[in-house]
Coordinates of C-alpha atoms and ligand atoms in Angstrom, one line a residue:
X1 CA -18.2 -21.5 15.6
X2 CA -21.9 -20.5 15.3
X3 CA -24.2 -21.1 12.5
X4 CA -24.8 -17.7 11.3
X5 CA -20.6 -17.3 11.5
X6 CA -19.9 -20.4 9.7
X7 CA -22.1 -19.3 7.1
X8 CA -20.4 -16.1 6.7
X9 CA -16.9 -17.9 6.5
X10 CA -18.8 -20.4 4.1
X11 CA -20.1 -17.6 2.2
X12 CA -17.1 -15.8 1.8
X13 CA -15.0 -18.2 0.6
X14 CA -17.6 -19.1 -2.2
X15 CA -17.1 -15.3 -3.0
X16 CA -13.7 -15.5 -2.9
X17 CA -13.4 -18.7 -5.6
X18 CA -15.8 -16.6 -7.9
X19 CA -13.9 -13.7 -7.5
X20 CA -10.6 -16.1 -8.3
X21 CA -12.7 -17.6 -10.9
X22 CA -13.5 -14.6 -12.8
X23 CA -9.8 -13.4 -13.0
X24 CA -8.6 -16.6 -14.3
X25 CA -9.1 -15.3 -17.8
X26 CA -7.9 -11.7 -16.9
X27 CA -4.6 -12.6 -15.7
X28 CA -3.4 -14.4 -18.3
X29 CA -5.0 -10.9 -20.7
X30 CA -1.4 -9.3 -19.2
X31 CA 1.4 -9.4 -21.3
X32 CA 3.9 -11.9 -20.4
X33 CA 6.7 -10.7 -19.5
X34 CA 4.3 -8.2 -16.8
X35 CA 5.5 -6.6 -13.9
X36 CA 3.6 -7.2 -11.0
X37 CA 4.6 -5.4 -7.8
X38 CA 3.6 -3.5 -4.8
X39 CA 4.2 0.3 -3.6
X40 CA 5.6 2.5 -1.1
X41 CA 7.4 6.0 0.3
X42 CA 10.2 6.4 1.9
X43 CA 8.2 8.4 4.5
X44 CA 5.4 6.5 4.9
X45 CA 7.4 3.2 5.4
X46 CA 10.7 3.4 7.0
X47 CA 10.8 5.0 10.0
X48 CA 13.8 4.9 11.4
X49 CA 13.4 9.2 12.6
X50 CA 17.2 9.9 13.0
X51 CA 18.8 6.2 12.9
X52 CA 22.2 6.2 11.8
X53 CA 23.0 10.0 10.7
X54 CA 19.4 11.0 8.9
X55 CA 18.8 14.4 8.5
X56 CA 15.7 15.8 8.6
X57 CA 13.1 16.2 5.4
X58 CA 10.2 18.6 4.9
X59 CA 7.5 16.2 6.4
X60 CA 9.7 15.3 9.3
X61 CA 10.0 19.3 10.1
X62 CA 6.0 19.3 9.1
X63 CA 4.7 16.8 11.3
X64 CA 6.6 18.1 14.6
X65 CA 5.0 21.6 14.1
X66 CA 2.2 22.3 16.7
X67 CA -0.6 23.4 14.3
X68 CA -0.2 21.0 11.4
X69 CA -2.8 19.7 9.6
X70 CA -2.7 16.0 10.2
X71 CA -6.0 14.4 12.1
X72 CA -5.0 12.4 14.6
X73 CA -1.5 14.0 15.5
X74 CA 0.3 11.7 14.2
X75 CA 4.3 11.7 12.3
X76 CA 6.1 8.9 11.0
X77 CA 8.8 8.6 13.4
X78 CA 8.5 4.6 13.4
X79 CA 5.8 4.7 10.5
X80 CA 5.7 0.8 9.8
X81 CA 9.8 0.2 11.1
X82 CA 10.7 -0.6 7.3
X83 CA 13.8 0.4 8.0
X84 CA 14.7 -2.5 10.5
X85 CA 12.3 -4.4 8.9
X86 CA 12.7 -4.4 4.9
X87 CA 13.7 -8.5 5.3
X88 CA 10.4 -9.1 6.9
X89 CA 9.0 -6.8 4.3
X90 CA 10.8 -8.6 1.1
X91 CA 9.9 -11.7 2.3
X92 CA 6.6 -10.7 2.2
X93 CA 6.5 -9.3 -1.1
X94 CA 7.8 -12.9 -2.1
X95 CA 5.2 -14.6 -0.6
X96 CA 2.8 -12.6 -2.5
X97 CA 4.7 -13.8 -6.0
X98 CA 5.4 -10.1 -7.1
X99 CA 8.4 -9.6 -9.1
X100 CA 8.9 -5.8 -8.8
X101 CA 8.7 -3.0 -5.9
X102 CA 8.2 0.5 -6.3
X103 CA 9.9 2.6 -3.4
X104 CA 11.7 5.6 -2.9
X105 CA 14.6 7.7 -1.3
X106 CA 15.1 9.3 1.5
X107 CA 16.9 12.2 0.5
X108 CA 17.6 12.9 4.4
X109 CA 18.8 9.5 4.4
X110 CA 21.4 9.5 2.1
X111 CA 22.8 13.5 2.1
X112 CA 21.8 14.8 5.7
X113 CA 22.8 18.0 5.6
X114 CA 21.3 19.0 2.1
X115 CA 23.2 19.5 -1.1
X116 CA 26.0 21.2 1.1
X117 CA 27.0 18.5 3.3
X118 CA 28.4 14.9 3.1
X119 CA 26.8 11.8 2.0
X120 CA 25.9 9.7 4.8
X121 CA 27.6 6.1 4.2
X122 CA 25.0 4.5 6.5
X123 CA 21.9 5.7 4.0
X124 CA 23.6 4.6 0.6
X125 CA 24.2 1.3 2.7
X126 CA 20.6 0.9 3.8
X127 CA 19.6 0.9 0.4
X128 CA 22.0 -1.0 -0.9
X129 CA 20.9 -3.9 1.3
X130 CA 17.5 -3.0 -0.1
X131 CA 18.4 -3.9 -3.2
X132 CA 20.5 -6.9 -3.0
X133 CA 17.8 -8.1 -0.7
X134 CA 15.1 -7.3 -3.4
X135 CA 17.4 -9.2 -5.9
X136 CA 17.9 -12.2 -3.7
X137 CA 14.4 -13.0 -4.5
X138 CA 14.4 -11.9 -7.9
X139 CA 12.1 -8.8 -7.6
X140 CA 13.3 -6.2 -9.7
X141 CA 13.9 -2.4 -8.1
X142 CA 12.0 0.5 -9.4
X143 CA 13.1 3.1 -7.6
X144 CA 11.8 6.8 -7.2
X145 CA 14.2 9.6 -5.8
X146 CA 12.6 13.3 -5.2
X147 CA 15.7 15.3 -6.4
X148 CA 17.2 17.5 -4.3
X149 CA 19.9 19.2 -6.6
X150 CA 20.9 18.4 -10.1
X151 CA 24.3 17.5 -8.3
X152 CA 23.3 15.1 -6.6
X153 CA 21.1 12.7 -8.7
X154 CA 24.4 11.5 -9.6
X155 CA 24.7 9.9 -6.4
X156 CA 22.2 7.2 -7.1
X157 CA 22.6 6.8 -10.5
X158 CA 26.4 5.8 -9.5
X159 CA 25.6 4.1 -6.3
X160 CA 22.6 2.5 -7.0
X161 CA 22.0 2.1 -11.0
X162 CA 23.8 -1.4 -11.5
X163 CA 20.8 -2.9 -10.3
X164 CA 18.1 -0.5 -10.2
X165 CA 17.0 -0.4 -13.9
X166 CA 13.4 1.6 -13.7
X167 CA 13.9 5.1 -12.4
X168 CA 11.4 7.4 -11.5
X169 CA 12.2 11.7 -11.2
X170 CA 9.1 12.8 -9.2
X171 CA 5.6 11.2 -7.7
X172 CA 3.0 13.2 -8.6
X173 CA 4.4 16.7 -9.4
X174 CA 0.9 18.5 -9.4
X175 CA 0.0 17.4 -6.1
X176 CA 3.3 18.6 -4.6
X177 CA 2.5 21.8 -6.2
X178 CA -1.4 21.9 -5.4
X179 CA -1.0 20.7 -1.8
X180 CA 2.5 22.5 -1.1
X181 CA 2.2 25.8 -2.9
X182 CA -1.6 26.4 -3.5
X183 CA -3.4 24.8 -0.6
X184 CA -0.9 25.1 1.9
X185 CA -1.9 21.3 3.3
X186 CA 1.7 19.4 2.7
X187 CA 4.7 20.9 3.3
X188 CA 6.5 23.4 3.0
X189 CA 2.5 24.8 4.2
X190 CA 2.7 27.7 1.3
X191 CA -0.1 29.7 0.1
X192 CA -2.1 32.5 0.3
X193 CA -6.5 33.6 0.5
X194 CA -8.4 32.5 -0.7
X195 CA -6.8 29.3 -1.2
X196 CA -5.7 28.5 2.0
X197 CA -4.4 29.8 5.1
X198 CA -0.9 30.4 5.4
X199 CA 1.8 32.6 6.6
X200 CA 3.7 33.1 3.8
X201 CA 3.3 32.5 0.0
X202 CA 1.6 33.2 -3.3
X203 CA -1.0 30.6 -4.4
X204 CA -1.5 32.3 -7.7
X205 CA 2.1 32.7 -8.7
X206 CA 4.1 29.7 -6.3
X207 CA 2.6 27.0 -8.0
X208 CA 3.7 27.4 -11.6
X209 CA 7.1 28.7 -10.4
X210 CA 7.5 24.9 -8.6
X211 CA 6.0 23.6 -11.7
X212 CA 8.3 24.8 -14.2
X213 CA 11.3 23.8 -11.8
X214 CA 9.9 20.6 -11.1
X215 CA 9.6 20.4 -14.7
X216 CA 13.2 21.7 -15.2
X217 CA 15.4 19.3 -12.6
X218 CA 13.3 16.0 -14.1
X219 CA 15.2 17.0 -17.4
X220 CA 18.2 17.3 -15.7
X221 CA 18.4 14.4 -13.9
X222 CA 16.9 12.3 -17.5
X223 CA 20.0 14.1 -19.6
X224 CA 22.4 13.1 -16.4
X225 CA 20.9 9.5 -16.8
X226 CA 21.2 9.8 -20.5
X227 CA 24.5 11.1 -21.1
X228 CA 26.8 9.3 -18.3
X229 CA 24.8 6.3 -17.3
X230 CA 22.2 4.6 -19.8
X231 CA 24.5 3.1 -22.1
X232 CA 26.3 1.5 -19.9
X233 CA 23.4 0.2 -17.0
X234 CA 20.7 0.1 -19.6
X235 CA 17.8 1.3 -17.5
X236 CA 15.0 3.3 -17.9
X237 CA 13.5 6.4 -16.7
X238 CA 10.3 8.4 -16.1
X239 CA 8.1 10.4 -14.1
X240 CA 5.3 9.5 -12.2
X241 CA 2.3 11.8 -12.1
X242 CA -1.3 11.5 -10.5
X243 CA -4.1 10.8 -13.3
X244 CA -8.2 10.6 -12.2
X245 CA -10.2 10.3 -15.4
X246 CA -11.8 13.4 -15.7
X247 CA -15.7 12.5 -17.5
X248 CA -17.1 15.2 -18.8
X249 CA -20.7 15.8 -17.3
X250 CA -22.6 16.5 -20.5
X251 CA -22.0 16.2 -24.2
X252 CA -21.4 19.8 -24.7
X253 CA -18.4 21.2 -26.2
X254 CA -17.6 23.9 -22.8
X255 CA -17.8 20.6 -20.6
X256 CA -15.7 18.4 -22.8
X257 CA -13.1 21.4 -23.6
X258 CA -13.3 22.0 -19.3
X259 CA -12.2 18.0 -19.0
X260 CA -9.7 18.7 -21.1
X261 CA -8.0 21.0 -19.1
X262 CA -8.6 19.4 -15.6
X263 CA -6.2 16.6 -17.4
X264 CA -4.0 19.6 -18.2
X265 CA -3.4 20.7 -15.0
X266 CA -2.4 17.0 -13.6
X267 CA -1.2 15.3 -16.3
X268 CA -0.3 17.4 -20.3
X269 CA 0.9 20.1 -18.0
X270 CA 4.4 18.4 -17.1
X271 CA 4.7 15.3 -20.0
X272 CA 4.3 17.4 -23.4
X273 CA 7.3 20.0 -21.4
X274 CA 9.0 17.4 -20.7
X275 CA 9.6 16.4 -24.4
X276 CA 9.8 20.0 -25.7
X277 CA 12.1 21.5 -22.9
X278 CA 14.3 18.2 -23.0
X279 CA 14.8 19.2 -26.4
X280 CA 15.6 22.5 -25.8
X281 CA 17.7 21.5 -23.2
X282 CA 20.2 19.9 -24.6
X283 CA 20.2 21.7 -27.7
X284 CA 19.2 18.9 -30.5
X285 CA 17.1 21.1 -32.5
X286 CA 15.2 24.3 -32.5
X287 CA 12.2 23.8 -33.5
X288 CA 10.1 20.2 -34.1
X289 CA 6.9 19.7 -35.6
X290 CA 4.7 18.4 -32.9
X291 CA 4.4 14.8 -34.4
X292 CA 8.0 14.8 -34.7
X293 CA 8.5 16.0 -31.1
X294 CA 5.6 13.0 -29.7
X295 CA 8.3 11.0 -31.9
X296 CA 10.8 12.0 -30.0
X297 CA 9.1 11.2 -26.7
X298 CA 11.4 8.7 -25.7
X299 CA 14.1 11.7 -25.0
X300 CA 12.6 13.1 -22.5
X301 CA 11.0 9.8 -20.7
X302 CA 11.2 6.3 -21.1
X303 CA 7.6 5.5 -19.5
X304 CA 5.0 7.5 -17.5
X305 CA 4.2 6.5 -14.3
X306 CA 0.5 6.4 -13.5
X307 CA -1.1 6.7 -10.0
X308 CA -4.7 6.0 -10.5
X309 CA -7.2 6.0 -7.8
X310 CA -11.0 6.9 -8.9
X311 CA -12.7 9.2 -11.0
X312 CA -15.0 12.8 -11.1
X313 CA -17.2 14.5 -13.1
X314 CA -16.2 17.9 -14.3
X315 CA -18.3 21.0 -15.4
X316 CA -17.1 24.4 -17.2
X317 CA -16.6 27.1 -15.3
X318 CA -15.2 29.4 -17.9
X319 CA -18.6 30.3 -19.7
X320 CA -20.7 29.3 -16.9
X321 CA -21.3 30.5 -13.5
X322 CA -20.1 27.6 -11.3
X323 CA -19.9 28.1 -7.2
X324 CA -16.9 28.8 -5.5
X325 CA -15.0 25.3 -5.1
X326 CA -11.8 23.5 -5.7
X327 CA -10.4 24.0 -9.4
X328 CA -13.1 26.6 -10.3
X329 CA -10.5 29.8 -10.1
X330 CA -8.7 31.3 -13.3
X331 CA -5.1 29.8 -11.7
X332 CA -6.9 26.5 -11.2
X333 CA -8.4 26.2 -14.8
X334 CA -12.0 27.1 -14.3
X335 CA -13.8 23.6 -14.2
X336 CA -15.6 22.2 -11.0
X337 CA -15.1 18.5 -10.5
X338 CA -17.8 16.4 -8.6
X339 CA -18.3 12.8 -7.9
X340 CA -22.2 12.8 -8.4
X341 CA -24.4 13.8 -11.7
X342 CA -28.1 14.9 -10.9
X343 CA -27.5 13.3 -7.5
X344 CA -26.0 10.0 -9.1
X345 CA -22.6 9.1 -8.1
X346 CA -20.1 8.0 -10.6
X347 CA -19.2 5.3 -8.8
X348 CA -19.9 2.9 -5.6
X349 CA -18.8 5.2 -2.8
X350 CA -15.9 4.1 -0.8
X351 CA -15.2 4.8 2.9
X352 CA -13.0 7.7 1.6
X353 CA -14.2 10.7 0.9
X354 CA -14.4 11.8 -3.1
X355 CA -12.6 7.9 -4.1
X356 CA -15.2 6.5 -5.8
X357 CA -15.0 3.0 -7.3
X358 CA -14.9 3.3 -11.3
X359 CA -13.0 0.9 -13.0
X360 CA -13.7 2.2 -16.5
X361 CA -11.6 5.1 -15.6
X362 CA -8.3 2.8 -15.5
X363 CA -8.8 1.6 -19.6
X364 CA -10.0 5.4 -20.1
X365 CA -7.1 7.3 -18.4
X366 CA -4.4 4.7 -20.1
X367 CA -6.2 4.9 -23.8
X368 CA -6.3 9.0 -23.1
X369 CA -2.9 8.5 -22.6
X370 CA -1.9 6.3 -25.1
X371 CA -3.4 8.4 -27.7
X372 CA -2.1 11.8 -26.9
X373 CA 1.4 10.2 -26.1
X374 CA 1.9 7.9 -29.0
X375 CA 1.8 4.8 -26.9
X376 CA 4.5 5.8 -24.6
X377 CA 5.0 3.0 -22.4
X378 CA 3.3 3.4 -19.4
X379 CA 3.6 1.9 -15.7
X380 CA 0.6 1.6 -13.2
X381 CA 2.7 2.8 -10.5
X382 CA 0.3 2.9 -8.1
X383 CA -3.2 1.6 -7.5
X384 CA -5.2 0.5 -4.5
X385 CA -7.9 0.8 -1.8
X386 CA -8.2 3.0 1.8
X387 CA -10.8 2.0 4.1
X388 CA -10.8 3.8 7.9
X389 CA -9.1 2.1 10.6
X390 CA -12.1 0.9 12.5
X391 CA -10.7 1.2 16.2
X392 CA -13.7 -0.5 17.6
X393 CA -13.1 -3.1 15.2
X394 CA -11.5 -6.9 15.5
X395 CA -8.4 -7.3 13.6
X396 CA -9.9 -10.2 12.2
X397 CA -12.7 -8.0 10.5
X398 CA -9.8 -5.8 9.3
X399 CA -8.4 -8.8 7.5
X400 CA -11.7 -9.6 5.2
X401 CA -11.1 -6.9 3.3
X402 CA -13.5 -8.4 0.2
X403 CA -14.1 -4.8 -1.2
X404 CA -10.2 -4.1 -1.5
X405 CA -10.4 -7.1 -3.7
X406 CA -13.3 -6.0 -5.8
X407 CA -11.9 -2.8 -6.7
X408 CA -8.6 -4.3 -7.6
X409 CA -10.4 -7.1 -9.5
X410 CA -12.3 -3.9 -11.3
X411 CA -9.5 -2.1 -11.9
X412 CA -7.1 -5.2 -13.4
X413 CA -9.8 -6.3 -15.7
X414 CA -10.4 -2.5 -17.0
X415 CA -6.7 -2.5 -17.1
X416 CA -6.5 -5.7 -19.2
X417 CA -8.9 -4.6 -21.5
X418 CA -6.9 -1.3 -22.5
X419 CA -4.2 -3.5 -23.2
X420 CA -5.9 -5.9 -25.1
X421 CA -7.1 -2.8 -27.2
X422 CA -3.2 -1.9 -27.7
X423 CA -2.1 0.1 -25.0
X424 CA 1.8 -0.4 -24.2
X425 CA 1.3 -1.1 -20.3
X426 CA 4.3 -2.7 -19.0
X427 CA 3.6 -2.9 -15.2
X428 CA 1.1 -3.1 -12.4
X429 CA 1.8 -2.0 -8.7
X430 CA -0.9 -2.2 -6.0
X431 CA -0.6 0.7 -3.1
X432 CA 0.5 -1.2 -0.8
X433 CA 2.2 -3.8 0.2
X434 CA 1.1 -2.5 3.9
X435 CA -1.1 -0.4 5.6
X436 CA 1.2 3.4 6.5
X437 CA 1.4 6.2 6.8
X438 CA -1.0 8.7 4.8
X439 CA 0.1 11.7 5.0
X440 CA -2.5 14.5 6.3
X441 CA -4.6 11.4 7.5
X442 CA -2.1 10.1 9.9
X443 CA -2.8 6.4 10.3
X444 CA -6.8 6.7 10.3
X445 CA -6.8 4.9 6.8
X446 CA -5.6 1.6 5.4
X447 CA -4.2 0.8 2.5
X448 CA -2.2 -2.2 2.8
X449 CA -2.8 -5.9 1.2
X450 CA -1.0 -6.7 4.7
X451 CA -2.5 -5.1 8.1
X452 CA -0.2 -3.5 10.3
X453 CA -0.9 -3.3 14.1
X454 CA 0.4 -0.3 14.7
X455 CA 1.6 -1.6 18.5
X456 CA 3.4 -3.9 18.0
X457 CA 4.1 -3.2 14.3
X458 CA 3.2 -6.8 13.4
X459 CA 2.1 -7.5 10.0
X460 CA -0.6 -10.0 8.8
X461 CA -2.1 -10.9 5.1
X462 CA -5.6 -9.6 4.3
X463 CA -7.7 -11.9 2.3
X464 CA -6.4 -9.4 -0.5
X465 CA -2.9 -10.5 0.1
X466 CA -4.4 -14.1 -0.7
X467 CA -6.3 -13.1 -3.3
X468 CA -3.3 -11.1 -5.5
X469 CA -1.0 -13.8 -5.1
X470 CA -3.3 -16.3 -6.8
X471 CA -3.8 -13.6 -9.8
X472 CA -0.1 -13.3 -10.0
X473 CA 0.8 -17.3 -9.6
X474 CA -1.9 -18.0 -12.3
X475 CA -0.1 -15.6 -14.8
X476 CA 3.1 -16.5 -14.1
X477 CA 2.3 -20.4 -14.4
X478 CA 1.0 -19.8 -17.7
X479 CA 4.0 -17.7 -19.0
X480 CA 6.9 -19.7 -16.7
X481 CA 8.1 -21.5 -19.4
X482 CA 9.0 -18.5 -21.8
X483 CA 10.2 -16.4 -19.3
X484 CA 12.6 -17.9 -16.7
X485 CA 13.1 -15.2 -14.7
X486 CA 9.6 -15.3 -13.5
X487 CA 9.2 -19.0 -12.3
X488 CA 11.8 -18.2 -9.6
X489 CA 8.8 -16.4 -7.9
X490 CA 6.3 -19.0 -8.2
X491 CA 4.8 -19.5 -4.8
X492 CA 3.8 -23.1 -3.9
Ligands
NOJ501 C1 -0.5 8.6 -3.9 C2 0.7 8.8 -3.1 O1 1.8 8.7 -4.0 C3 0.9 8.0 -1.9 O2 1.9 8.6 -1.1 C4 -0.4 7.9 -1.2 O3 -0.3 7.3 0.1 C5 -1.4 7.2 -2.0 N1 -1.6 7.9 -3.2 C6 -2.8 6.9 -1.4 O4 -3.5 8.1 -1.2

């Protein structure tokens, strides 16, 4: 090895023990009976195109059209083989220490041929083994299922809801609706000018049509799950939706009112309907006061996921002339959002485009939350860093991923600090346990604590793999004793 390498390696492990040493303190901050876990898709992980009687879904269908939007030509035909490999995969998680994993359905999977057709044995079996394999090694299942039909949530609850006791209705609603009905960019590629360029849709009307019915089958499926299945499995269930903090750009009242409805459009559009409509829904009462209806929350969701990546600036556009731009039209809510104030970011830039690193967003989205929602218990469903595959670089360089660690190292301690304030934060998921799929960026950016070579689909830990597993072990060592079910995952 020469000099100026060893003293990188030297250097980096110093960094590494400081970084270590730092979190000491933070990890025990967690409550102790935390989940800490990793996340994934369905699509973006399993592969597995038409194994065993799949159908096909909408990205399937998406990806093999000439003319679709992702950048390298890409699908996820194989993705990263989590299909064949899920042991390889759980054993990986338990290396790590986690006691939870966040995945989801394939509805194609499990009812090929829509809500008309059979159920496919070989999908309810694949997840099954899933499951019992999660279990094995004591990780607990949260699992997320897209609905299809109202009929057919039943199917998981029944086959499934034994031993999956976290369940989640929808993954960020409002980007399925901004990206699939607005944009145009995800499927099912609707919209209309100026908002994108399709061949068929309505990007002023579409949106809040899916909305409402997004909206309208998560109540279903929570008053299916309430009224045939909680009693008896004793679960929980919730929804999942995309939060950046929103940070007003100046102190005036236009720009903090603007803020205020960028959060509206991702997040207080779908929870606060959620609870009324619930309500409504299954015919408890008429009319509520609103404190008695935030009361109530718990009827219409047990916890709200939160998927929380990075942060923007936003500026009215309602009484001020704003340029042309993302969010700045009347269906959109008139505010533009930036990363940068007089040329300043908000953040240290990432290699991603718009992701900038601000941990204070984390204890600022979950206290938002926390106040508006009563304390609602909520879920960090997904969190985590993408850096561009490098193909000029060495896997080896791939593998040092020290800012992955500082943003999660951020992020946790901002976390921690919400919850020491009071916030009811029951979980913590990194995205992802591996590098995938991501969506219209193919496989040009990594996300995984473990990197995948795509080849020969061979997966290796990052120093970030190394790094989360001593958070977690340092936690769970200090809380083994009260809580049993956690020392079976202590790593030696
Ligand atoms: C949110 C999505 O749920 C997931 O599919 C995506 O890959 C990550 N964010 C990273 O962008």
């Amino acid at each position: 090895m020469d000099v100026s390498l060893k003293l990188y390696v030297g250097f980096f492990l110093l960094y590494m023990l400081s970084l270590e040493q730092s979190l000491a303190n933070n990890s025990s901050s967690f409550p102790s009976n935390f989940f800490f876990g990793t996340s994934s898709s369905a699509y973006q992980y399993e592969g597995a195109y038409l194994a065993n009687g799949k159908g096909l879904n909408n990205w399937d269908v998406y990806s093999h059209k000439p003319g679709n939007l992702i950048v390298d030509g890409s699908n996820a035909d194989i993705a990263v083989d989590h299909y064949h490999r899920y042991l390889e995969d759980i054993d990986l998680m338990h290396s790590l220490g986690v006691n939870s994993y966040r995945f989801s359905i394939s509805w194609a999977r499990i009812l090929p041929k829509g809500r008309f057709g059979e159920i496919n044995e070989a999908g309810i079996k694949f997840y099954n083994n899933l499951i019992d394999g999660l279990l094995l090694k004591g990780l607990f299942a949260f699992l997320e299922s897209l609905f299809l039909s109202f009929l057919h949530i039943d199917i998981c609850f029944k086959s499934f809801g034994d031993r999956v006791k976290y369940w989640v209705t929808f993954n960020e609603p409002s980007f399925q609706v901004k990206f699939g009905f607005q944009a145009g960019t995800f499927p099912p590629s609707r919209c209309s000018k100026p908002f994108g360029n399709c061949t068929y849709g309505d990007s002023e009307k579409e949106p809040f049509i899916t909305a409402h019915n997004i909206i309208l089958a998560h109540i279903a499926a929570v008053h299916i799950y309430r009224t045939k299945y909680q009693a008896t499995q004793g679960g929980s269930i919730g929804i999942v939706l995309h939060c950046f903090w929103y940070e007003p750009i100046s102190n005036s009242v236009a720009d903090k009112l603007a803020a205020e409805r960028a959060q509206s459009f991702s997040i207080n559009w779908y929870v606060p309907f959620t609870i009324l409509f619930f309500i409504f829904y299954t015919n408890e009462a008429v009319v509520y006061e609103l404190e008695t209806v935030l009361q109530k929350l718990n009827k219409g969701l047990d916890f709200i996921g939160i998927n929380h990546y990075t942060s923007y600036y936003v500026q009215d556009c309602m009484f001020s002339a704003c340029e042309p731009g993302p969010g700045t039209s009347k269906m959109e809510g008139y505010f533009a959002q930036s990363s940068q104030k007089n040329g300043t970011r908000i953040g240290e830039p990432t290699e991603l485009v718009g992701r900038n690193v601000y941990p204070q967003g984390m204890e600022k989205i979950v206290t938002y939350l926390k106040d508006r929602y009563h304390n609602v218990p909520m879920i960090i469903t997904e969190n985590g860093y993408g850096d561009m595959n490098k193909p000029n670089s060495t896997t080896e360089s791939l593998l040092h991923d020290v800012e992955r660690i500082k943003y999660l190292a951020g992020y946790l301690d901002a976390l921690s600090t919400a919850i020491r304030k009071g916030a009811d934060v029951r979980g913590y998921f990194v995205w992802s346990l591996l590098d995938n799929f991501e969506w219209n960026s193919g496989y040009t950016i990594r996300f995984g604590l473990h990197h995948v070579d795509y080849e020969t689909l061979r997966r290796t830990p990052k120093s970030s793999a190394t790094w989360y597993r001593n958070l977690i072990s340092q936690h769970i060592a200090k809380d083994c004793k009260k809580h049993h079910m956690f020392c079976n995952n202590i790593v030696d």
